[in-house]
mmCIF file of C-alpha atoms in Angstrom:
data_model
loop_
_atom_site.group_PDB
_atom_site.id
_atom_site.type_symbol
_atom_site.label_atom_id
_atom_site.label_comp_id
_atom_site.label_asym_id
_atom_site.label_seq_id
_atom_site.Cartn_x
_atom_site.Cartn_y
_atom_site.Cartn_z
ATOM 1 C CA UNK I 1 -7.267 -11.760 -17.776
ATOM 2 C CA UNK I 2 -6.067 -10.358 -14.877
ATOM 3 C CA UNK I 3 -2.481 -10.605 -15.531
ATOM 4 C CA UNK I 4 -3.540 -8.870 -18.646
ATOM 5 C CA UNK I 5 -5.038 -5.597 -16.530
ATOM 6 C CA UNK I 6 -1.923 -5.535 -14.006
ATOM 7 C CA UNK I 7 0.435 -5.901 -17.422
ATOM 8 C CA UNK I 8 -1.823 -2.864 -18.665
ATOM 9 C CA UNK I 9 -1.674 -1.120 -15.278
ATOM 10 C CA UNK I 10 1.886 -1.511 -14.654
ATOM 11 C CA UNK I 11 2.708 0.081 -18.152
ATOM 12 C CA UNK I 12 0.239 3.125 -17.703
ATOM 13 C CA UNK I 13 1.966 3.835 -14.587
ATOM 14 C CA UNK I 14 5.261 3.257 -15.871
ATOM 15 C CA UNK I 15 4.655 5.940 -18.565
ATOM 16 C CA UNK I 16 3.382 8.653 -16.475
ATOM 17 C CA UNK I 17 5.138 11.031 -15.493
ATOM 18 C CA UNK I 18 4.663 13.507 -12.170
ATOM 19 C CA UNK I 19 4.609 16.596 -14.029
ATOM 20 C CA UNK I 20 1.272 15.510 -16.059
ATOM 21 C CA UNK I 21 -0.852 15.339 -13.428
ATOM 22 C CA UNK I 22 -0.501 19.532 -12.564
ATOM 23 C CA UNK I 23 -2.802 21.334 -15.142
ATOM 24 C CA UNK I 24 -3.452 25.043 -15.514
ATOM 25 C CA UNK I 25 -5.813 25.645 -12.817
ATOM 26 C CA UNK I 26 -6.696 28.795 -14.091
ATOM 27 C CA UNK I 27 -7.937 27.062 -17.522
ATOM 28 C CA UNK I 28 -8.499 23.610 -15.756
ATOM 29 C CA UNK I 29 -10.777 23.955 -12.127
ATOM 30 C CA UNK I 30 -13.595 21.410 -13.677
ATOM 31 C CA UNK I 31 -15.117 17.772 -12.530
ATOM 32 C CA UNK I 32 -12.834 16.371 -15.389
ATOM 33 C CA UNK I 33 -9.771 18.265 -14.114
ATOM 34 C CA UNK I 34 -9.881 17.103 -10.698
ATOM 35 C CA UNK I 35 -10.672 13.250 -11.828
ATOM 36 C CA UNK I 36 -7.985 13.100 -14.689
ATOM 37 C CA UNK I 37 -5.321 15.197 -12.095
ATOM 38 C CA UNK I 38 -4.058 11.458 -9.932
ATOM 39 C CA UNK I 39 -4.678 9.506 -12.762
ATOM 40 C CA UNK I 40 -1.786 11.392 -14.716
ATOM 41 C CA UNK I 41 1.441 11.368 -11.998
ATOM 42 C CA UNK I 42 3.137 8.778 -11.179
ATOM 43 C CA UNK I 43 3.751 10.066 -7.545
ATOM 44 C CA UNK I 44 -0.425 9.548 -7.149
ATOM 45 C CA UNK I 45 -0.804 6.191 -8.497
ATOM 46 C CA UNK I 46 1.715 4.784 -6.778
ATOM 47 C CA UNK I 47 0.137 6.294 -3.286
ATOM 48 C CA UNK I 48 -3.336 5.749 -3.934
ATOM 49 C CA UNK I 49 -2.858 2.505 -5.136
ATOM 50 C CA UNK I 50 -0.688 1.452 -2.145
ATOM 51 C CA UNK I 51 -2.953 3.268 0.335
ATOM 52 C CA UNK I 52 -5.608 0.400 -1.118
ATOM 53 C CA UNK I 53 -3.286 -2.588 -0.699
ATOM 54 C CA UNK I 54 -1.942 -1.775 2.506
ATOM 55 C CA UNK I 55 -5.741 -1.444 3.384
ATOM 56 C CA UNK I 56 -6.210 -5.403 1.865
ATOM 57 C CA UNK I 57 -3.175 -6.237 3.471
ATOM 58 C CA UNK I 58 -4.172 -5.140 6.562
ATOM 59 C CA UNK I 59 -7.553 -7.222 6.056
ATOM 60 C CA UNK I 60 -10.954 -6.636 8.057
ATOM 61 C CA UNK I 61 -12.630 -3.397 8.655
ATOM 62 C CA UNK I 62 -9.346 -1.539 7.204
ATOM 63 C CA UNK I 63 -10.259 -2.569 3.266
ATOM 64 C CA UNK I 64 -12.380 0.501 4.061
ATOM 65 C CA UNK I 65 -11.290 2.199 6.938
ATOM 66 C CA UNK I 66 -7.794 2.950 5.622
ATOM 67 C CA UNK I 67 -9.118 4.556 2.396
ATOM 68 C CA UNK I 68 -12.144 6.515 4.030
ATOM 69 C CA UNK I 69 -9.774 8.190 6.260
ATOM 70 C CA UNK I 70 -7.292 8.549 3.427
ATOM 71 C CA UNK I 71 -10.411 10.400 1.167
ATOM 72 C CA UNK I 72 -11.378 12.489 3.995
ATOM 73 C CA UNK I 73 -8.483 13.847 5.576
ATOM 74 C CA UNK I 74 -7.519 14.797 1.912
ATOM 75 C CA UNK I 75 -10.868 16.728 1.758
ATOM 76 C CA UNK I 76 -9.703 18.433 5.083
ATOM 77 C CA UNK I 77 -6.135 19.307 3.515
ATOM 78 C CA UNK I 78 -7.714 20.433 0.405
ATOM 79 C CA UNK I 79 -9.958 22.858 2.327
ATOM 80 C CA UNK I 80 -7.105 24.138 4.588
ATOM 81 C CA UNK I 81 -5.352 25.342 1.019
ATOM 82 C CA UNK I 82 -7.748 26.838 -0.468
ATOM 83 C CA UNK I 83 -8.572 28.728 2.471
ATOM 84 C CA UNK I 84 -5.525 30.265 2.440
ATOM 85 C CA UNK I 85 -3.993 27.866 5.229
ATOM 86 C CA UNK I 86 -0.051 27.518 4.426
ATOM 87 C CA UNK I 87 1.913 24.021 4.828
ATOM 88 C CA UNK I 88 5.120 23.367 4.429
ATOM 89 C CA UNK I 89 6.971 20.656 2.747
ATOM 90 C CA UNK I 90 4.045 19.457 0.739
ATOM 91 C CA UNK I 91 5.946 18.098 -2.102
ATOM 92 C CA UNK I 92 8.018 15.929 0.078
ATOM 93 C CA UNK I 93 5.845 14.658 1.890
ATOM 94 C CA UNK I 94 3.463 13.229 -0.766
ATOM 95 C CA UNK I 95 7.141 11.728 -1.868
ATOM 96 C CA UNK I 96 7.721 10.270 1.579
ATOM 97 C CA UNK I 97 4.407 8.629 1.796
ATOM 98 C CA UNK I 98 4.981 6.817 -1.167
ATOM 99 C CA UNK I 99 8.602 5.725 0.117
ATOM 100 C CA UNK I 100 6.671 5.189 3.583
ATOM 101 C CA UNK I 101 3.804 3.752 2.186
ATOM 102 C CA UNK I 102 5.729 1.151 0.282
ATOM 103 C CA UNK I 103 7.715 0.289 2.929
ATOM 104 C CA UNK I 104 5.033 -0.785 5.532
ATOM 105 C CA UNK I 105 3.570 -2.504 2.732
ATOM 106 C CA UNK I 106 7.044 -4.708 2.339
ATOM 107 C CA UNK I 107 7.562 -5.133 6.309
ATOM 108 C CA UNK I 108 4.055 -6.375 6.661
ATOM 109 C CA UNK I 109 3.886 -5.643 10.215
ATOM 110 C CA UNK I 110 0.985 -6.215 12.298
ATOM 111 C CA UNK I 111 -0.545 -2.823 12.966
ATOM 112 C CA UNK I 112 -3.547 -1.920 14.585
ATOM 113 C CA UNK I 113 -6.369 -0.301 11.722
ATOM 114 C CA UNK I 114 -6.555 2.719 13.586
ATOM 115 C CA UNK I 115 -2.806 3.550 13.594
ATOM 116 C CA UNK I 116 -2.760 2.836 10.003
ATOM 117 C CA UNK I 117 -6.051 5.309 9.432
ATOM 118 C CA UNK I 118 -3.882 7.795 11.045
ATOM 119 C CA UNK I 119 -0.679 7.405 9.183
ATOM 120 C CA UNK I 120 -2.279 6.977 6.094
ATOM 121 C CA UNK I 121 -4.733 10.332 7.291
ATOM 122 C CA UNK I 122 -1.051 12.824 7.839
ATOM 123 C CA UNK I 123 -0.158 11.791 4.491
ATOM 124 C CA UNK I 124 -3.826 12.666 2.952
ATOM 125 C CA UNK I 125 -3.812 15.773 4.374
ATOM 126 C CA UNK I 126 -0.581 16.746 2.466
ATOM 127 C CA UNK I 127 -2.046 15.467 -0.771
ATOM 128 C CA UNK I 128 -5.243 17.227 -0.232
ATOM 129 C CA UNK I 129 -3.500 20.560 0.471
ATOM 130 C CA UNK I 130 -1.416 20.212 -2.750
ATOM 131 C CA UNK I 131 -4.793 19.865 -4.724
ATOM 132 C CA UNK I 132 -5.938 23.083 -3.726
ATOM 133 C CA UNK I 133 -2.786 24.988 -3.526
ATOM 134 C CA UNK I 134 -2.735 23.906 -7.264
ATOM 135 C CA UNK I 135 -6.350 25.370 -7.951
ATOM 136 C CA UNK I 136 -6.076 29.018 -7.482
ATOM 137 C CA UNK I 137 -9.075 30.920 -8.721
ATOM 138 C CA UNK I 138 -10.916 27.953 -10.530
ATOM 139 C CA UNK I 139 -14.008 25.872 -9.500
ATOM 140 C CA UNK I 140 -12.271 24.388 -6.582
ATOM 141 C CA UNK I 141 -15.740 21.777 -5.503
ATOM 142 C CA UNK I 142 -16.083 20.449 -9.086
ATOM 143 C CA UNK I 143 -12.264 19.521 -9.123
ATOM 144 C CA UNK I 144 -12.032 18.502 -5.703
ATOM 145 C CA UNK I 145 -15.223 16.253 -6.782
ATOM 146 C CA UNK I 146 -13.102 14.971 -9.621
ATOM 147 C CA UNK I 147 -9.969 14.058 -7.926
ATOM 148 C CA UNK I 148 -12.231 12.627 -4.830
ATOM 149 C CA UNK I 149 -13.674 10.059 -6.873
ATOM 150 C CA UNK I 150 -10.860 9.297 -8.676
ATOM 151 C CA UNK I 151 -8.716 8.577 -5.741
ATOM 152 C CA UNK I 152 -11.363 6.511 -4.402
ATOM 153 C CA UNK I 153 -11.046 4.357 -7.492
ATOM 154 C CA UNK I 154 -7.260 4.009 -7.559
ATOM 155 C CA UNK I 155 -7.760 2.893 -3.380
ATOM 156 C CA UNK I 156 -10.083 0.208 -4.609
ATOM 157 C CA UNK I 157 -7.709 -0.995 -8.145
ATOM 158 C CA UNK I 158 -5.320 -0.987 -4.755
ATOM 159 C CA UNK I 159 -7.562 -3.177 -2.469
ATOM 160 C CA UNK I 160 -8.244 -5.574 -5.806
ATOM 161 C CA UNK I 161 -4.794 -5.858 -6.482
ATOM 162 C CA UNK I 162 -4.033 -6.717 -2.377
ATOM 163 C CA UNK I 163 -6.760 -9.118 -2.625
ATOM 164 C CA UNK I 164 -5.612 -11.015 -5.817
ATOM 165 C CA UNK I 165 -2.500 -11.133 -5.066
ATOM 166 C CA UNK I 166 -2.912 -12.434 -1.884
ATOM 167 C CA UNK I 167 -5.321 -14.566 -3.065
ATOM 168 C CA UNK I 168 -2.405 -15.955 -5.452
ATOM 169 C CA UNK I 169 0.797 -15.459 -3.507
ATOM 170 C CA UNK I 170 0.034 -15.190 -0.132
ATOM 171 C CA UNK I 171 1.931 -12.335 1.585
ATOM 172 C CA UNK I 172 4.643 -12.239 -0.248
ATOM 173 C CA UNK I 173 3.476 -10.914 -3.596
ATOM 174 C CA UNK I 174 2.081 -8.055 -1.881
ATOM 175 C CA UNK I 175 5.499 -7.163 0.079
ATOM 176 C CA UNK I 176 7.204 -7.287 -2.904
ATOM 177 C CA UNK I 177 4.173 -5.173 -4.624
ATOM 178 C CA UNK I 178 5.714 -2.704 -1.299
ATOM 179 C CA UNK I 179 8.785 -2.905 -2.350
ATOM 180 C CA UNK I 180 8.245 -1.896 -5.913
ATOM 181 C CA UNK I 181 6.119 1.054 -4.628
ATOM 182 C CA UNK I 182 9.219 1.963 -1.994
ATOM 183 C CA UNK I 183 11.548 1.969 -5.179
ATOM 184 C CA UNK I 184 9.495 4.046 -7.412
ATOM 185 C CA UNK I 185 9.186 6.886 -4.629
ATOM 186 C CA UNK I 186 12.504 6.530 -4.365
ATOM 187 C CA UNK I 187 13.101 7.250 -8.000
ATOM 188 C CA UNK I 188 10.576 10.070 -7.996
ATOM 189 C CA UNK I 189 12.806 11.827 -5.367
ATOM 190 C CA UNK I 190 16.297 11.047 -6.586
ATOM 191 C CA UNK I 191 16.174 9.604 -9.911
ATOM 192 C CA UNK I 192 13.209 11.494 -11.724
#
């Protein structure tokens, strides 16, 4: 069964492509918005699902620390844009944290949950600020409602996934799990 859900999961994410997940905001600031709007780009799933399996990587109080400070500092970044705060290089830096994300993921190195809270926080706040910079005019606390809760549940398919496969493979099928992450930012940026 569960190969059958990572088969189904792998393919979904396979077939998704970045562009999907940026709707009208205009037409599209609801609840339903905001939820569907990481569920539809590759670029998201890829970093909120890593974000999650670093987190079960790391083991301990990160499984939640890591993806609490990941939500959060997203909520921050999402305020700071639709209050008008500018940012630059938002679009490659959500690309970098997948490439970074991926990466730390394949080195497995021991590092301390609080460093990883942060590093995973810098790239939230780029992700949150891309949300609202996205939303213009429309009903920015219903969609920021959507796409909180649905980034929550793509950090815990993430922390299931690090637990199963660790659970299965040790280590080692979660570095290369990293590695496939590193690669598919790596596409997005170059390849896509």
């Amino acid at each position: 069964m569960l190969k059958r859900i990572t088969l189904a999961l792998a393919i979904t994410a396979a077939a998704t492509l970045p562009a999907f997940a940026h709707l009208d905001p205009a037409e599209h600031g609801s609840f339903a918005a905001g939820f569907s709007h990481p569920l539809f780009g590759l670029d998201h799933i890829l970093a909120m699902v890593a974000v999650g399996l670093w987190a079960a990587m790391q083991g301990g109080r990160a499984v939640w620390i890591v993806p609490a400070a990941f939500v959060g500092t997203m909520a921050v970044g999402f305020a700071a844009a639709i209050a008008g705060v500018p940012l630059p290089f938002v679009e490659p830096v959500i690309l970098a944290s997948v490439i970074f994300i991926g990466v730390a993921i394949a080195l497995a190195l021991p590092i301390p949950t609080g460093a990883v809270a942060a590093m995973v926080g810098f790239f939230a706040f780029f992700h949150g600020h891309a949300h609202g910079g996205e939303l213009g005019e429309a009903g920015a606390w219903q969609f920021a409602m959507g796409f909180i809760i649905a980034t929550a549940v793509l950090h815990a398919v993430g922390i299931g996934l690090g637990l199963a496969l660790a659970r299965f493979g040790g280590k080692a099928l979660s570095r290369i799990a990293g590695v496939a992450t590193a690669l598919g930012g790596l596409w997005l940026a170059f390849g896509a």
